[in-house]
């Protein structure tokens, strides 16, 4: 049995139930979940693409030039270490410590802690240092997503995850980074859109994907091929 990560499940739910389904064909897509980390699921040629080691499509661990921050994976400079919720919270804390009289500094004094959402809310309220961190994070995410479209040729990137709720400024920065990175000749066609009901899609996707895997195994057994083989 294959235990899928949430992003693969959500990607598959989008493949099977999302608006792209109506366009028919194979409907390739990249699904990105922005939460404490940055997860992603890739559907290529009508299949969840896991690659040789099961780590395929993990855009959260793409290297971002100019960042040396330590990532949870052990590498430095990953996108997740720049723009994941955990990373934003730790940057907010560093900023608050460095400048206790700033808005984040005063917020930390009142609350005792800071979250990524605190930083995003302060950015939405116009706090310049928070805006700078948010925009840098959003542009980095958008840039990596645009590069992923160039590399893979997927026509659609779907964004989900708690970090995007009530953070239109972050979404704008992601869109800007995406537009700047996508090849000019496909810029008008490459889609970047919000997921709808992503939290349910994980569960629905898990079910649909389990069905798909079971079908693949039955087919593979019938043909003497390894289960789930491409
Ligand atoms: Zn990493």
Short mmCIF file of N, CA and C in Angstrom, two decimals, residues 34-117:
data_model
loop_
_atom_site.label_atom_id
_atom_site.label_comp_id
_atom_site.label_asym_id
_atom_site.label_seq_id
_atom_site.Cartn_x
_atom_site.Cartn_y
_atom_site.Cartn_z
N UNK A 34 0.74 25.80 0.98
CA UNK A 34 1.56 26.67 1.82
C UNK A 34 1.03 26.64 3.24
N UNK A 35 1.77 26.01 4.10
CA UNK A 35 1.41 25.94 5.53
C UNK A 35 2.66 26.19 6.34
N UNK A 36 2.91 25.38 7.35
CA UNK A 36 4.15 25.56 8.12
C UNK A 36 5.36 25.31 7.20
N UNK A 37 5.21 24.40 6.27
CA UNK A 37 6.22 24.18 5.23
C UNK A 37 5.59 24.47 3.89
N UNK A 38 6.24 24.04 2.81
CA UNK A 38 5.66 24.18 1.47
C UNK A 38 5.67 22.80 0.82
N UNK A 39 4.49 22.21 0.75
CA UNK A 39 4.36 20.89 0.15
C UNK A 39 3.86 21.03 -1.28
N UNK A 40 4.06 20.01 -2.07
CA UNK A 40 3.53 20.08 -3.44
C UNK A 40 3.31 18.68 -3.99
N UNK A 41 2.37 18.62 -4.90
CA UNK A 41 2.06 17.38 -5.58
C UNK A 41 2.01 17.66 -7.08
N UNK A 42 2.58 16.76 -7.86
CA UNK A 42 2.70 16.98 -9.30
C UNK A 42 1.95 15.89 -10.05
N UNK A 43 1.05 16.32 -10.93
CA UNK A 43 0.38 15.35 -11.81
C UNK A 43 0.94 15.54 -13.21
N UNK A 44 1.58 14.50 -13.71
CA UNK A 44 2.17 14.53 -15.05
C UNK A 44 1.65 13.34 -15.85
N UNK A 45 1.25 13.58 -17.08
CA UNK A 45 0.74 12.51 -17.95
C UNK A 45 -0.38 11.71 -17.26
N UNK A 46 -1.22 12.43 -16.52
CA UNK A 46 -2.37 11.78 -15.90
C UNK A 46 -2.03 10.92 -14.70
N UNK A 47 -0.82 11.06 -14.15
CA UNK A 47 -0.41 10.27 -12.98
C UNK A 47 0.22 11.19 -11.95
N UNK A 48 0.09 10.84 -10.67
CA UNK A 48 0.89 11.54 -9.65
C UNK A 48 2.34 11.14 -9.89
N UNK A 49 3.17 12.15 -10.09
CA UNK A 49 4.58 11.88 -10.39
C UNK A 49 5.40 11.93 -9.10
N UNK A 50 5.99 10.81 -8.76
CA UNK A 50 6.77 10.74 -7.51
C UNK A 50 8.27 10.62 -7.78
N UNK A 51 8.62 10.35 -9.00
CA UNK A 51 10.03 10.28 -9.37
C UNK A 51 10.71 9.03 -8.84
N UNK A 52 12.02 8.99 -9.03
CA UNK A 52 12.79 7.78 -8.71
C UNK A 52 12.80 7.45 -7.23
N UNK A 53 12.72 8.49 -6.38
CA UNK A 53 12.86 8.24 -4.94
C UNK A 53 11.61 8.66 -4.15
N UNK A 54 10.55 8.96 -4.85
CA UNK A 54 9.33 9.39 -4.17
C UNK A 54 9.36 10.85 -3.76
N UNK A 55 10.41 11.56 -4.15
CA UNK A 55 10.53 12.97 -3.76
C UNK A 55 10.27 13.91 -4.94
N UNK A 56 9.87 13.36 -6.06
CA UNK A 56 9.63 14.18 -7.26
C UNK A 56 8.55 15.22 -7.02
N UNK A 57 8.71 16.37 -7.60
CA UNK A 57 7.70 17.42 -7.49
C UNK A 57 7.76 18.22 -6.22
N UNK A 58 8.79 18.01 -5.39
CA UNK A 58 8.89 18.74 -4.11
C UNK A 58 9.51 20.12 -4.33
N UNK A 59 8.68 21.06 -4.74
CA UNK A 59 9.25 22.37 -5.05
C UNK A 59 9.67 23.14 -3.80
N UNK A 60 9.18 22.73 -2.62
CA UNK A 60 9.56 23.41 -1.37
C UNK A 60 11.04 23.32 -1.08
N UNK A 61 11.71 22.36 -1.71
CA UNK A 61 13.15 22.20 -1.44
C UNK A 61 14.00 22.60 -2.65
N UNK A 62 13.40 23.44 -3.49
CA UNK A 62 14.17 24.08 -4.56
C UNK A 62 15.05 25.17 -3.93
N UNK A 63 16.27 25.27 -4.40
CA UNK A 63 17.18 26.28 -3.86
C UNK A 63 16.79 27.68 -4.34
N UNK A 64 16.77 28.62 -3.40
CA UNK A 64 16.51 30.01 -3.74
C UNK A 64 17.83 30.78 -3.66
N UNK A 65 18.27 31.37 -4.77
CA UNK A 65 19.54 32.09 -4.75
C UNK A 65 19.55 33.18 -3.68
N UNK A 66 20.67 33.29 -3.01
CA UNK A 66 20.83 34.37 -2.03
C UNK A 66 20.33 34.06 -0.65
N UNK A 67 19.75 32.88 -0.45
CA UNK A 67 19.27 32.54 0.89
C UNK A 67 20.09 31.37 1.43
N UNK A 68 20.60 31.54 2.63
CA UNK A 68 21.37 30.44 3.23
C UNK A 68 20.68 29.87 4.45
N UNK A 69 19.37 30.14 4.57
CA UNK A 69 18.68 29.70 5.79
C UNK A 69 18.55 28.18 5.82
N UNK A 70 18.71 27.66 7.02
CA UNK A 70 18.65 26.21 7.21
C UNK A 70 17.21 25.73 7.08
N UNK A 71 17.02 24.67 6.29
CA UNK A 71 15.69 24.08 6.07
C UNK A 71 15.53 22.85 6.96
N UNK A 72 14.28 22.48 7.20
CA UNK A 72 14.00 21.29 7.99
C UNK A 72 14.55 20.01 7.37
N UNK A 73 14.82 20.05 6.05
CA UNK A 73 15.34 18.86 5.37
C UNK A 73 16.83 18.67 5.62
N UNK A 74 17.49 19.70 6.16
CA UNK A 74 18.93 19.62 6.42
C UNK A 74 19.76 20.45 5.46
N UNK A 75 19.18 20.80 4.31
CA UNK A 75 19.90 21.68 3.37
C UNK A 75 19.71 23.14 3.77
N UNK A 76 20.47 23.99 3.12
CA UNK A 76 20.32 25.43 3.32
C UNK A 76 19.78 26.08 2.05
N UNK A 77 18.96 27.12 2.24
CA UNK A 77 18.52 27.91 1.10
C UNK A 77 17.31 27.37 0.36
N UNK A 78 16.60 26.41 0.94
CA UNK A 78 15.39 25.90 0.28
C UNK A 78 14.28 26.96 0.30
N UNK A 79 13.38 26.86 -0.66
CA UNK A 79 12.22 27.77 -0.71
C UNK A 79 11.44 27.73 0.61
N UNK A 80 11.27 26.53 1.14
CA UNK A 80 10.51 26.37 2.39
C UNK A 80 11.14 27.15 3.55
N UNK A 81 12.49 27.27 3.51
CA UNK A 81 13.20 27.98 4.57
C UNK A 81 13.11 29.50 4.39
N UNK A 82 12.56 29.93 3.26
CA UNK A 82 12.39 31.36 2.99
C UNK A 82 10.93 31.76 3.15
N UNK A 83 10.02 30.88 2.72
CA UNK A 83 8.63 31.29 2.58
C UNK A 83 7.63 30.37 3.28
N UNK A 84 8.08 29.32 3.92
CA UNK A 84 7.16 28.47 4.68
C UNK A 84 6.70 29.20 5.95
N UNK A 85 5.60 28.78 6.50
CA UNK A 85 5.06 29.44 7.69
C UNK A 85 6.03 29.41 8.87
N UNK A 86 6.70 28.29 9.03
CA UNK A 86 7.65 28.16 10.15
C UNK A 86 8.79 29.17 9.97
N UNK A 87 9.25 29.30 8.73
CA UNK A 87 10.34 30.23 8.44
C UNK A 87 9.91 31.67 8.66
N UNK A 88 8.69 32.01 8.21
CA UNK A 88 8.21 33.40 8.39
C UNK A 88 8.08 33.73 9.87
N UNK A 89 7.61 32.74 10.65
CA UNK A 89 7.48 32.97 12.10
C UNK A 89 8.85 33.21 12.72
N UNK A 90 9.85 32.45 12.28
CA UNK A 90 11.15 32.64 12.90
C UNK A 90 11.80 33.94 12.46
N UNK A 91 11.55 34.38 11.22
CA UNK A 91 12.05 35.69 10.79
C UNK A 91 11.35 36.80 11.60
N UNK A 92 10.05 36.64 11.80
CA UNK A 92 9.31 37.64 12.59
C UNK A 92 9.90 37.75 14.00
N UNK A 93 10.25 36.63 14.57
CA UNK A 93 10.82 36.63 15.91
C UNK A 93 12.19 37.32 15.92
N UNK A 94 12.99 37.04 14.91
CA UNK A 94 14.31 37.70 14.81
C UNK A 94 14.14 39.21 14.69
N UNK A 95 13.16 39.62 13.87
CA UNK A 95 12.93 41.06 13.69
C UNK A 95 12.47 41.71 14.99
N UNK A 96 11.60 41.00 15.70
CA UNK A 96 11.08 41.54 16.96
C UNK A 96 12.18 41.67 18.00
N UNK A 97 13.06 40.69 18.03
CA UNK A 97 14.17 40.74 18.99
C UNK A 97 15.14 41.87 18.65
N UNK A 98 15.38 42.04 17.34
CA UNK A 98 16.32 43.07 16.90
C UNK A 98 15.76 44.47 17.12
N UNK A 99 14.45 44.58 17.09
CA UNK A 99 13.84 45.91 17.23
C UNK A 99 12.59 45.83 18.12
N UNK A 100 12.79 45.82 19.44
CA UNK A 100 11.66 45.63 20.36
C UNK A 100 10.61 46.72 20.28
N UNK A 101 10.99 47.93 19.75
CA UNK A 101 10.00 49.01 19.68
C UNK A 101 9.21 48.97 18.36
N UNK A 102 9.56 48.06 17.46
CA UNK A 102 8.81 47.94 16.20
C UNK A 102 7.43 47.33 16.48
N UNK A 103 6.60 47.33 15.44
CA UNK A 103 5.26 46.76 15.62
C UNK A 103 5.34 45.28 16.00
N UNK A 104 6.23 44.56 15.31
CA UNK A 104 6.37 43.14 15.65
C UNK A 104 6.96 42.99 17.05
N UNK A 105 7.89 43.87 17.41
CA UNK A 105 8.50 43.81 18.74
C UNK A 105 7.46 44.04 19.83
N UNK A 106 6.59 45.01 19.60
CA UNK A 106 5.54 45.29 20.60
C UNK A 106 4.52 44.16 20.65
N UNK A 107 4.23 43.60 19.48
CA UNK A 107 3.28 42.48 19.42
C UNK A 107 3.84 41.27 20.18
N UNK A 108 5.12 41.03 20.00
CA UNK A 108 5.75 39.91 20.71
C UNK A 108 5.70 40.14 22.24
N UNK A 109 5.94 41.39 22.64
CA UNK A 109 5.90 41.71 24.08
C UNK A 109 4.51 41.44 24.65
N UNK A 110 3.48 41.75 23.85
CA UNK A 110 2.10 41.53 24.31
C UNK A 110 1.74 40.04 24.32
N UNK A 111 2.12 39.34 23.24
CA UNK A 111 1.67 37.94 23.06
C UNK A 111 2.64 36.90 23.63
N UNK A 112 3.91 37.29 23.68
CA UNK A 112 4.92 36.34 24.15
C UNK A 112 5.48 35.47 23.03
N UNK A 113 4.83 35.49 21.87
CA UNK A 113 5.30 34.68 20.73
C UNK A 113 4.79 35.33 19.44
N UNK A 114 5.29 34.87 18.31
CA UNK A 114 4.83 35.39 17.02
C UNK A 114 4.64 34.24 16.04
N UNK A 115 3.62 34.38 15.20
CA UNK A 115 3.37 33.37 14.18
C UNK A 115 3.58 33.99 12.80
N UNK A 116 3.57 33.15 11.77
CA UNK A 116 3.65 33.65 10.40
C UNK A 116 2.47 34.58 10.13
N UNK A 117 1.32 34.23 10.68
CA UNK A 117 0.14 35.04 10.43
C UNK A 117 0.29 36.43 11.03
#
